[in-house]
Coordinates of N, CA and C in Angstrom, one line a residue:
M1 N 36.0 7.7 -3.9 CA 34.3 7.5 -3.8 C 33.9 7.3 -5.3
D2 N 33.0 6.3 -5.1 CA 32.2 6.0 -6.5 C 30.8 5.9 -6.2
I3 N 30.0 6.3 -7.2 CA 28.6 6.3 -7.1 C 27.9 5.3 -8.0
Y4 N 26.9 4.3 -7.6 CA 26.5 3.4 -8.4 C 24.8 3.3 -8.1
L5 N 24.1 3.0 -9.2 CA 22.8 2.6 -9.1 C 22.8 1.3 -9.6
I6 N 22.0 0.3 -8.8 CA 21.8 -1.1 -9.1 C 20.3 -1.5 -9.1
D7 N 20.0 -1.9 -10.2 CA 18.4 -2.3 -10.2 C 18.2 -3.7 -9.9
A8 N 16.8 -4.1 -9.8 CA 16.6 -5.5 -9.4 C 17.1 -6.6 -10.2
S9 N 17.4 -6.2 -11.5 CA 18.0 -7.3 -12.5 C 19.5 -7.4 -12.5
G10 N 20.1 -6.5 -11.5 CA 21.5 -6.6 -11.3 C 22.2 -5.6 -12.2
E11 N 21.5 -4.9 -13.0 CA 22.2 -3.9 -13.9 C 22.8 -2.8 -13.1
K12 N 24.1 -2.5 -13.3 CA 24.8 -1.5 -12.5 C 25.1 -0.3 -13.4
F13 N 24.8 0.8 -12.8 CA 25.2 2.1 -13.7 C 26.3 2.9 -12.7
H14 N 27.3 3.2 -13.2 CA 28.4 4.0 -12.5 C 28.5 5.4 -13.0
F15 N 28.2 6.4 -12.1 CA 28.3 7.6 -12.4 C 29.7 7.9 -12.8
P16 N 30.0 8.5 -14.1 CA 31.2 8.6 -14.4 C 32.1 9.9 -13.8
V17 N 31.3 10.9 -13.2 CA 32.1 12.1 -12.6 C 31.5 12.3 -11.3
N18 N 32.3 12.3 -10.2 CA 31.9 12.6 -9.0 C 31.4 14.1 -8.7
P19 N 30.3 14.2 -8.0 CA 30.0 15.5 -7.7 C 30.9 16.2 -6.7
E20 N 30.7 17.5 -6.5 CA 31.5 18.2 -5.5 C 31.0 18.0 -4.1
E21 N 29.7 17.7 -4.0 CA 29.2 17.3 -2.7 C 27.9 16.7 -2.8
I22 N 27.5 15.9 -1.9 CA 26.3 15.1 -1.8 C 25.5 15.5 -0.5
S23 N 24.3 15.9 -0.8 CA 23.5 16.3 0.5 C 22.5 15.2 0.9
I24 N 22.3 14.9 2.1 CA 21.3 14.2 2.7 C 20.4 14.7 3.6
R25 N 19.2 14.9 3.3 CA 18.3 15.7 4.1 C 17.4 14.8 4.9
R26 N 17.4 15.0 6.2 CA 16.6 14.3 7.2 C 15.5 15.1 7.7
D27 N 14.2 14.8 8.0 CA 13.3 15.4 8.5 C 12.4 14.7 9.4
K28 N 11.7 15.2 10.4 CA 10.8 14.6 11.3 C 9.5 15.1 10.9
Q29 N 8.5 14.0 11.0 CA 7.0 14.4 10.8 C 6.5 14.9 11.9
F30 N 5.5 16.0 11.7 CA 4.8 16.5 12.8 C 3.3 16.7 12.3
E31 N 2.4 16.5 13.4 CA 1.0 16.6 13.1 C 0.6 17.9 14.0
T32 N 0.0 18.9 13.5 CA -0.2 20.1 14.2 C -1.6 20.2 14.7
F33 N -1.9 20.6 15.8 CA -3.3 20.7 16.4 C -3.3 22.1 16.9
N34 N -4.5 22.6 17.0 CA -4.9 23.9 17.5 C -5.6 23.7 18.8
L35 N -5.0 24.1 19.9 CA -5.8 23.9 21.3 C -6.2 25.3 21.9
L36 N -7.3 25.4 22.3 CA -7.8 26.7 22.7 C -6.9 27.3 23.9
S37 N -6.4 26.4 24.7 CA -5.6 27.0 25.8 C -4.3 27.1 25.6
L38 N -3.8 26.5 24.5 CA -2.2 26.5 24.2 C -2.0 27.1 22.7
G39 N -2.9 27.1 21.9 CA -2.7 27.5 20.4 C -2.1 26.4 19.9
E40 N -1.3 26.6 18.8 CA -0.7 25.6 17.8 C 0.3 24.6 18.6
V41 N 0.0 23.4 18.6 CA 1.0 22.4 19.2 C 1.3 21.2 18.2
D42 N 2.5 21.0 18.2 CA 3.1 19.9 17.3 C 3.2 18.7 18.0
A43 N 2.8 17.5 17.4 CA 2.8 16.2 17.9 C 3.9 15.5 17.1
A44 N 5.0 15.0 17.6 CA 6.1 14.4 16.8 C 5.6 13.1 16.3
Q45 N 5.9 12.7 15.1 CA 5.5 11.4 14.4 C 6.9 10.8 14.0
Q46 N 6.8 10.1 13.0 CA 8.0 9.2 12.5 C 8.9 10.1 11.7
E47 N 10.1 9.5 11.4 CA 11.1 10.3 10.6 C 10.6 10.1 9.1
K48 N 10.7 11.3 8.4 CA 10.3 11.2 7.0 C 11.4 10.4 6.2
V49 N 10.9 10.0 4.9 CA 12.1 9.4 4.1 C 13.1 10.4 3.9
K50 N 14.4 9.9 3.7 CA 15.5 10.8 3.5 C 15.7 11.1 2.0
E51 N 16.1 12.3 1.7 CA 16.4 12.9 0.4 C 17.8 12.9 0.2
I52 N 18.4 12.3 -0.9 CA 19.8 12.3 -1.2 C 20.0 13.0 -2.5
A53 N 20.7 14.1 -2.6 CA 20.8 14.8 -4.0 C 22.2 15.2 -4.2
F54 N 22.6 15.3 -5.5 CA 23.9 15.8 -6.0 C 23.8 16.4 -7.3
S55 N 24.7 17.2 -7.7 CA 24.8 17.6 -9.2 C 26.1 17.2 -9.7
S56 N 26.1 16.9 -10.9 CA 27.3 16.5 -11.7 C 27.0 16.6 -13.1
F57 N 27.9 15.9 -14.0 CA 27.6 15.9 -15.5 C 28.1 14.7 -16.0
F58 N 27.5 14.4 -17.2 CA 27.8 13.3 -18.0 C 28.8 13.8 -19.3
P59 N 30.1 13.6 -19.2 CA 30.9 14.1 -20.3 C 30.8 13.4 -21.6
K60 N 30.9 14.1 -22.6 CA 31.0 13.4 -24.0 C 32.2 12.7 -24.3
T61 N 33.3 13.2 -23.8 CA 34.6 12.4 -24.1 C 35.3 12.1 -22.8
Y62 N 35.9 11.1 -22.7 CA 36.7 10.9 -21.6 C 37.8 11.8 -21.2
D63 N 38.0 12.0 -20.0 CA 39.1 12.9 -19.5 C 39.6 12.3 -18.2
P64 N 40.8 11.9 -18.2 CA 41.4 11.1 -17.0 C 41.4 11.9 -15.9
S65 N 41.3 13.3 -15.9 CA 41.5 14.2 -14.6 C 40.3 14.2 -13.8
Y66 N 39.1 13.8 -14.3 CA 37.8 13.8 -13.5 C 36.9 12.6 -13.8
C67 N 37.2 11.8 -14.9 CA 36.4 10.5 -15.2 C 36.9 9.5 -14.2
R68 N 35.9 8.7 -13.9 CA 36.3 7.6 -12.9 C 36.7 6.4 -13.6
Y69 N 36.2 6.4 -14.8 CA 36.5 5.1 -15.7 C 36.5 5.5 -17.2
R70 N 37.2 4.7 -18.0 CA 37.6 5.0 -19.3 C 36.3 4.9 -20.3
N71 N 35.5 3.8 -20.1 CA 34.3 3.5 -21.0 C 33.1 4.2 -20.5
I72 N 33.1 5.6 -20.5 CA 32.0 6.2 -20.0 C 30.8 6.2 -20.9
P73 N 29.6 6.3 -20.4 CA 28.3 6.1 -21.2 C 28.1 7.4 -22.1
D74 N 27.5 7.2 -23.2 CA 26.9 8.3 -23.9 C 26.1 9.2 -22.9
P75 N 26.2 10.5 -23.0 CA 25.5 11.3 -22.1 C 23.8 11.3 -22.2
R76 N 23.6 11.1 -23.5 CA 22.0 10.9 -23.7 C 21.5 9.6 -23.1
T77 N 22.4 8.6 -23.6 CA 22.0 7.3 -23.0 C 21.9 7.1 -21.5
A78 N 22.8 7.9 -20.8 CA 22.8 7.8 -19.3 C 21.6 8.8 -18.9
M79 N 21.3 9.8 -19.4 CA 20.2 10.6 -19.0 C 18.8 9.9 -19.1
N80 N 18.8 9.1 -20.3 CA 17.6 8.2 -20.5 C 17.5 7.0 -19.6
R81 N 18.6 6.6 -19.2 CA 18.6 5.5 -18.1 C 18.1 6.0 -16.8
L82 N 18.3 7.3 -16.5 CA 17.9 7.9 -15.1 C 16.4 8.1 -15.2
T83 N 15.9 8.4 -16.5 CA 14.5 8.8 -16.8 C 13.8 7.4 -16.6
I84 N 14.2 6.3 -17.1 CA 13.5 5.0 -17.0 C 13.3 4.7 -15.5
W85 N 14.4 4.8 -14.8 CA 14.5 4.5 -13.3 C 13.4 5.4 -12.6
M86 N 13.4 6.7 -13.0 CA 12.4 7.6 -12.3 C 11.0 7.3 -12.7
N87 N 10.8 6.7 -13.8 CA 9.4 6.4 -14.1 C 9.0 5.1 -13.6
S88 N 9.9 4.2 -13.0 CA 9.7 3.0 -12.7 C 8.9 3.0 -11.2
K89 N 8.2 2.0 -10.9 CA 7.6 1.8 -9.6 C 8.4 1.0 -8.6
Q90 N 9.5 0.5 -9.2 CA 10.5 -0.4 -8.5 C 11.6 0.4 -7.9
P91 N 12.1 0.3 -6.7 CA 13.3 1.1 -6.2 C 14.6 0.4 -6.9
V92 N 15.5 1.2 -6.8 CA 16.9 0.7 -7.1 C 17.8 1.0 -5.9
R93 N 19.0 0.4 -5.9 CA 20.0 0.5 -5.0 C 20.9 1.5 -5.2
L94 N 21.1 2.6 -4.3 CA 22.1 3.6 -4.3 C 23.3 3.3 -3.4
L95 N 24.5 3.1 -4.1 CA 25.7 2.8 -3.3 C 26.7 3.7 -3.6
I96 N 27.1 4.4 -2.6 CA 28.1 5.5 -2.5 C 29.3 5.0 -1.7
T97 N 30.4 4.7 -2.3 CA 31.5 4.0 -1.4 C 32.1 5.1 -0.6
D98 N 32.7 4.6 0.5 CA 33.3 5.5 1.5 C 32.4 6.4 2.3
T99 N 31.1 6.2 2.1 CA 30.2 7.1 2.9 C 29.2 6.3 3.7
G100 N 29.1 5.1 3.5 CA 28.1 4.1 4.2 C 26.8 4.2 3.6
V101 N 26.5 5.0 2.5 CA 25.2 5.0 1.8 C 25.1 3.8 1.0
N102 N 24.0 2.8 1.4 CA 23.7 1.8 0.5 C 22.4 1.3 0.9
V103 N 21.4 2.0 0.0 CA 20.0 2.1 0.3 C 19.3 1.9 -0.9
L104 N 18.1 1.2 -0.8 CA 17.1 1.3 -1.9 C 16.5 2.8 -1.9
V105 N 16.4 3.2 -3.1 CA 15.8 4.4 -3.4 C 14.9 4.5 -4.5
F106 N 14.1 5.5 -4.7 CA 13.3 6.0 -5.9 C 14.1 7.2 -6.4
V107 N 14.3 7.1 -7.8 CA 14.8 8.3 -8.4 C 13.7 9.3 -8.5
A108 N 13.6 10.3 -7.6 CA 12.6 11.3 -7.4 C 12.5 12.3 -8.4
A109 N 13.6 12.8 -8.8 CA 13.7 13.9 -9.9 C 15.0 14.2 -10.4
H110 N 15.2 14.4 -11.7 CA 16.3 14.9 -12.1 C 16.2 16.0 -13.3
T111 N 17.1 16.9 -13.3 CA 17.1 18.0 -14.3 C 18.3 17.9 -15.2
S112 N 18.1 18.1 -16.5 CA 19.2 18.1 -17.5 C 19.5 19.6 -17.8
V113 N 20.7 19.9 -18.0 CA 21.2 21.2 -18.3 C 22.2 21.0 -19.6
F114 N 21.9 21.8 -20.7 CA 22.7 21.9 -21.8 C 23.5 23.2 -22.0
R115 N 24.8 23.2 -21.9 CA 25.5 24.4 -21.7 C 26.1 24.8 -23.2
G116 N 26.1 26.0 -23.8 CA 26.7 26.2 -25.1 C 28.2 26.0 -25.1
G117 N 28.9 26.2 -24.1 CA 30.3 26.0 -24.2 C 30.9 24.8 -23.9
E118 N 29.9 23.8 -23.6 CA 30.3 22.3 -23.4 C 29.5 21.4 -24.2
P119 N 29.8 21.5 -25.6 CA 29.0 20.8 -26.6 C 29.0 19.2 -26.2
G120 N 28.0 18.6 -26.2 CA 27.9 17.1 -26.0 C 27.8 16.7 -24.5
D121 N 28.3 17.6 -23.6 CA 28.2 17.3 -22.2 C 26.8 17.6 -21.7
I122 N 26.3 16.8 -20.8 CA 25.0 17.1 -20.1 C 25.2 17.4 -18.5
S123 N 24.9 18.4 -18.0 CA 24.9 18.5 -16.7 C 23.5 18.1 -16.0
F124 N 23.6 17.7 -14.8 CA 22.3 17.3 -14.2 C 22.3 17.5 -12.7
D125 N 21.0 17.6 -12.2 CA 20.7 17.6 -10.7 C 19.9 16.3 -10.6
V126 N 20.1 15.5 -9.5 CA 19.3 14.4 -9.3 C 19.0 14.2 -7.8
T127 N 17.7 13.8 -7.5 CA 17.3 13.6 -6.1 C 16.8 12.3 -6.0
F128 N 17.2 11.6 -4.8 CA 16.7 10.4 -4.6 C 15.9 10.3 -3.2
R129 N 14.9 9.5 -3.0 CA 14.1 9.5 -1.8 C 14.3 8.0 -1.4
T130 N 14.6 7.7 -0.2 CA 14.7 6.4 0.4 C 13.5 5.7 0.4
W131 N 13.5 4.3 0.0 CA 12.5 3.4 -0.2 C 12.0 3.0 1.2
R132 N 10.8 2.9 1.5 CA 10.4 2.4 2.8 C 9.4 1.3 2.6
E133 N 9.4 0.1 2.9 CA 8.5 -1.0 2.7 C 7.3 -0.8 3.5
M134 N 6.0 -1.0 2.8 CA 4.8 -0.8 3.5 C 4.3 -2.2 3.9
K135 N 3.9 -2.2 5.2 CA 3.5 -3.5 5.6 C 2.0 -3.3 6.2
V136 N 1.0 -3.9 5.7 CA -0.2 -3.8 6.0 C -0.8 -4.9 6.9
R137 N -1.2 -4.6 8.0 CA -1.7 -5.7 8.9 C -3.2 -5.6 9.0
T138 N -3.7 -6.9 9.0 CA -5.1 -7.1 9.0 C -5.6 -6.7 10.4
G139 N -6.9 -6.7 10.5 CA -7.5 -6.6 11.9 C -7.2 -7.8 12.8
A140 N -7.2 -8.9 12.2 CA -7.0 -10.2 12.9 C -5.5 -10.1 13.4
A141 N -4.5 -9.8 12.6 CA -3.1 -9.8 12.9 C -2.9 -8.9 13.9
A142 N -3.5 -7.5 13.9 CA -3.2 -6.5 14.8 C -3.7 -6.9 16.2
S143 N -4.8 -7.8 16.4 CA -5.3 -8.1 17.6 C -4.7 -9.3 18.1
G144 N -3.8 -10.1 17.4 CA -3.2 -11.3 17.8 C -3.9 -12.5 17.6
T145 N -5.0 -12.6 16.8 CA -6.0 -13.7 16.7 C -6.0 -14.0 15.3
S146 N -6.4 -15.3 15.0 CA -6.4 -15.7 13.6 C -7.7 -15.4 13.0
G147 N -7.8 -15.3 11.7 CA -9.0 -15.0 11.2 C -10.3 -15.9 11.6
S148 N -10.0 -17.2 11.6 CA -11.2 -18.1 12.1 C -11.6 -17.6 13.5
A149 N -10.6 -17.4 14.4 CA -11.0 -17.1 15.7 C -11.8 -15.9 15.8
T150 N -11.4 -14.9 15.1 CA -12.2 -13.6 15.0 C -13.7 -13.9 14.5
K151 N -13.8 -14.8 13.5 CA -15.1 -15.0 12.9 C -15.9 -15.7 13.8
A152 N -15.4 -16.7 14.6 CA -16.0 -17.3 15.6 C -16.5 -16.5 16.7
A153 N -15.8 -15.5 17.1 CA -16.2 -14.5 18.2 C -17.2 -13.5 17.9
R154 N -17.5 -13.5 16.5 CA -18.4 -12.4 16.0 C -19.8 -12.8 16.5
P155 N -20.6 -12.0 17.1 CA -22.0 -12.4 17.4 C -22.8 -12.7 16.2
D156 N -23.8 -13.5 16.4 CA -24.6 -13.9 15.3 C -25.8 -13.0 15.4
T157 N -26.1 -12.2 14.4 CA -27.2 -11.2 14.3 C -28.4 -11.8 13.6
K158 N -28.4 -13.1 13.1 CA -29.4 -13.5 12.4 C -30.6 -13.8 13.4
P159 N -31.8 -13.2 13.0 CA -32.9 -13.5 13.8 C -33.3 -15.0 14.0
V160 N -33.7 -15.3 15.2 CA -34.1 -16.7 15.5 C -35.6 -16.7 15.2
P161 N -36.1 -17.6 14.5 CA -37.5 -17.8 14.1 C -38.3 -18.2 15.5
K162 N -39.6 -17.8 15.5 CA -40.5 -18.1 16.7 C -41.1 -19.5 16.3
V163 N -41.0 -20.4 17.3 CA -41.5 -21.7 17.3 C -42.8 -21.9 18.2
V164 N -43.8 -22.4 17.7 CA -45.2 -22.7 18.5 C -45.3 -24.0 18.5
T165 N -45.6 -24.5 19.8 CA -46.1 -25.9 20.0 C -47.5 -26.0 20.0
V166 N -47.9 -26.9 19.1 CA -49.4 -27.2 19.0 C -50.1 -27.8 20.2
A167 N -51.1 -27.1 20.6 CA -52.0 -27.6 21.7 C -53.2 -28.3 21.2
A168 N -53.8 -29.0 22.0 CA -55.1 -29.6 21.6 C -56.2 -28.8 21.2
G169 N -56.8 -29.1 20.1 CA -57.7 -28.2 19.6 C -57.2 -27.0 18.6
D170 N -56.1 -26.9 18.5 CA -55.5 -25.9 17.7 C -55.7 -26.2 16.2
T171 N -55.8 -25.2 15.3 CA -56.0 -25.3 14.0 C -54.9 -24.2 13.4
L172 N -54.4 -24.4 12.2 CA -53.6 -23.5 11.4 C -54.2 -22.1 11.5
S173 N -55.5 -22.0 11.1 CA -56.2 -20.6 11.1 C -56.3 -20.0 12.6
G174 N -56.3 -20.8 13.6 CA -56.4 -20.4 15.0 C -55.1 -20.0 15.3
I175 N -54.0 -20.7 15.0 CA -52.7 -20.2 15.4 C -52.2 -19.0 14.6
A176 N -52.7 -18.9 13.4 CA -52.3 -17.7 12.6 C -53.0 -16.4 13.2
K177 N -54.2 -16.6 13.6 CA -54.8 -15.4 14.3 C -54.2 -15.0 15.5
R178 N -53.9 -16.0 16.3 CA -53.2 -15.8 17.6 C -51.8 -15.3 17.5
E179 N -51.0 -15.8 16.7 CA -49.6 -15.5 16.4 C -49.4 -14.4 15.5
L180 N -50.1 -14.4 14.3 CA -49.8 -13.4 13.3 C -50.8 -12.3 13.2
G181 N -51.9 -12.5 13.9 CA -53.0 -11.4 13.8 C -54.0 -11.5 12.8
S182 N -53.8 -12.6 12.0 CA -54.9 -12.8 10.9 C -54.9 -14.2 10.7
S183 N -56.2 -14.8 10.8 CA -56.5 -16.2 10.5 C -56.2 -16.6 8.8
S184 N -56.1 -15.5 8.1 CA -55.9 -15.8 6.6 C -54.4 -16.1 6.5
K185 N -53.5 -16.0 7.4 CA -52.2 -16.2 7.1 C -51.7 -17.7 7.5
W186 N -52.8 -18.6 7.6 CA -52.6 -20.0 7.9 C -51.8 -20.7 6.8
S187 N -52.0 -20.1 5.6 CA -51.3 -20.9 4.4 C -49.8 -20.5 4.6
A188 N -49.4 -19.4 5.2 CA -48.1 -19.0 5.3 C -47.3 -20.2 6.4
I189 N -48.1 -20.2 7.4 CA -47.7 -21.2 8.3 C -47.5 -22.6 7.7
Y190 N -48.4 -23.0 6.9 CA -48.5 -24.3 6.3 C -47.2 -24.6 5.4
E191 N -46.9 -23.4 4.6 CA -45.9 -23.6 3.7 C -44.6 -23.7 4.4
K192 N -44.4 -23.1 5.5 CA -43.1 -23.0 6.2 C -43.0 -24.4 7.0
N193 N -44.3 -25.2 7.2 CA -44.0 -26.3 8.0 C -44.7 -27.6 7.1
K194 N -44.7 -27.4 5.9 CA -45.4 -28.4 5.0 C -44.7 -29.8 5.1
A195 N -43.2 -29.8 5.3 CA -42.7 -31.1 5.5 C -42.9 -31.8 6.7
L196 N -43.3 -31.1 7.8 CA -43.7 -31.7 9.0 C -45.3 -32.2 9.1
I197 N -46.1 -31.2 8.5 CA -47.5 -31.4 8.6 C -47.9 -32.5 7.5
G198 N -47.4 -32.5 6.5 CA -47.9 -33.4 5.3 C -48.7 -32.8 4.5
S199 N -49.6 -33.6 3.6 CA -50.3 -33.0 2.6 C -51.6 -32.3 3.0
D200 N -51.9 -32.7 4.2 CA -53.4 -32.2 4.6 C -53.1 -31.1 5.7
P201 N -53.4 -29.8 5.4 CA -53.1 -28.7 6.3 C -54.0 -28.8 7.5
N202 N -55.1 -29.6 7.5 CA -55.9 -29.6 8.6 C -55.6 -30.7 9.6
R203 N -54.6 -31.6 9.3 CA -54.1 -32.5 10.2 C -52.9 -32.1 11.0
I204 N -53.0 -31.5 12.0 CA -51.8 -31.0 13.0 C -52.2 -31.7 14.3
F205 N -51.2 -32.1 15.1 CA -51.4 -32.8 16.3 C -50.7 -32.1 17.5
P206 N -51.2 -32.2 18.6 CA -50.7 -31.7 19.9 C -49.1 -32.1 20.0
G207 N -48.2 -31.2 20.3 CA -46.9 -31.5 20.5 C -45.9 -31.1 19.4
Q208 N -46.6 -30.9 18.1 CA -45.9 -30.6 17.0 C -45.3 -29.1 17.2
K209 N -44.2 -28.8 16.8 CA -43.5 -27.6 16.7 C -43.6 -27.1 15.5
L210 N -44.2 -25.8 15.3 CA -44.4 -25.2 14.1 C -43.6 -23.9 14.2
V211 N -42.7 -23.8 12.8 CA -42.0 -22.4 12.9 C -42.9 -21.4 12.2
M212 N -42.9 -20.2 12.8 CA -43.7 -19.1 12.2 C -42.9 -18.4 11.2
P213 N -43.7 -17.9 10.2 CA -43.0 -17.1 9.1 C -42.7 -15.8 9.5

């Protein structure tokens, strides 16, 4: 068995000493409700991300009895590499041969231990959490319609202006009093319809359609 971490750039890190054991924790998510008739009830959700953990050490000097390869990394350099990956927001690939573990993970936590009887060696505990891609679906995608179709189906809430047809004998002040409640508002009607009426507000004709302000 060999344990590797491989980042997006292709850099490969080979753990020099295999752990005695590797634990893989799997949990299911639950949402808990309190119902008056039943009490506490769990509603099953999705599976949580897996946690993979093990303990080992980085030896200062090569020993063929337990080291997986000869050119082992400096212990401090190796621990710094784990710290860099832990602080990164990008996942790395965890590959453990002979186990079927070949997944993208985050380095969730690691602990360094320095022991007096083992000068130069660094023992460590490390925990990985499996990476899960987040896919955000828009409202249009969730309903199976395109954005333009959704926009077209949306009701138009813009108010429709009132249009008054000029009758024989009408004046702007008369229309203003009848439609707006005050004859003094004739100028507002004129400004709204100036392009139709022309330069003389007193010259309006039957059949003209005036937009009310």
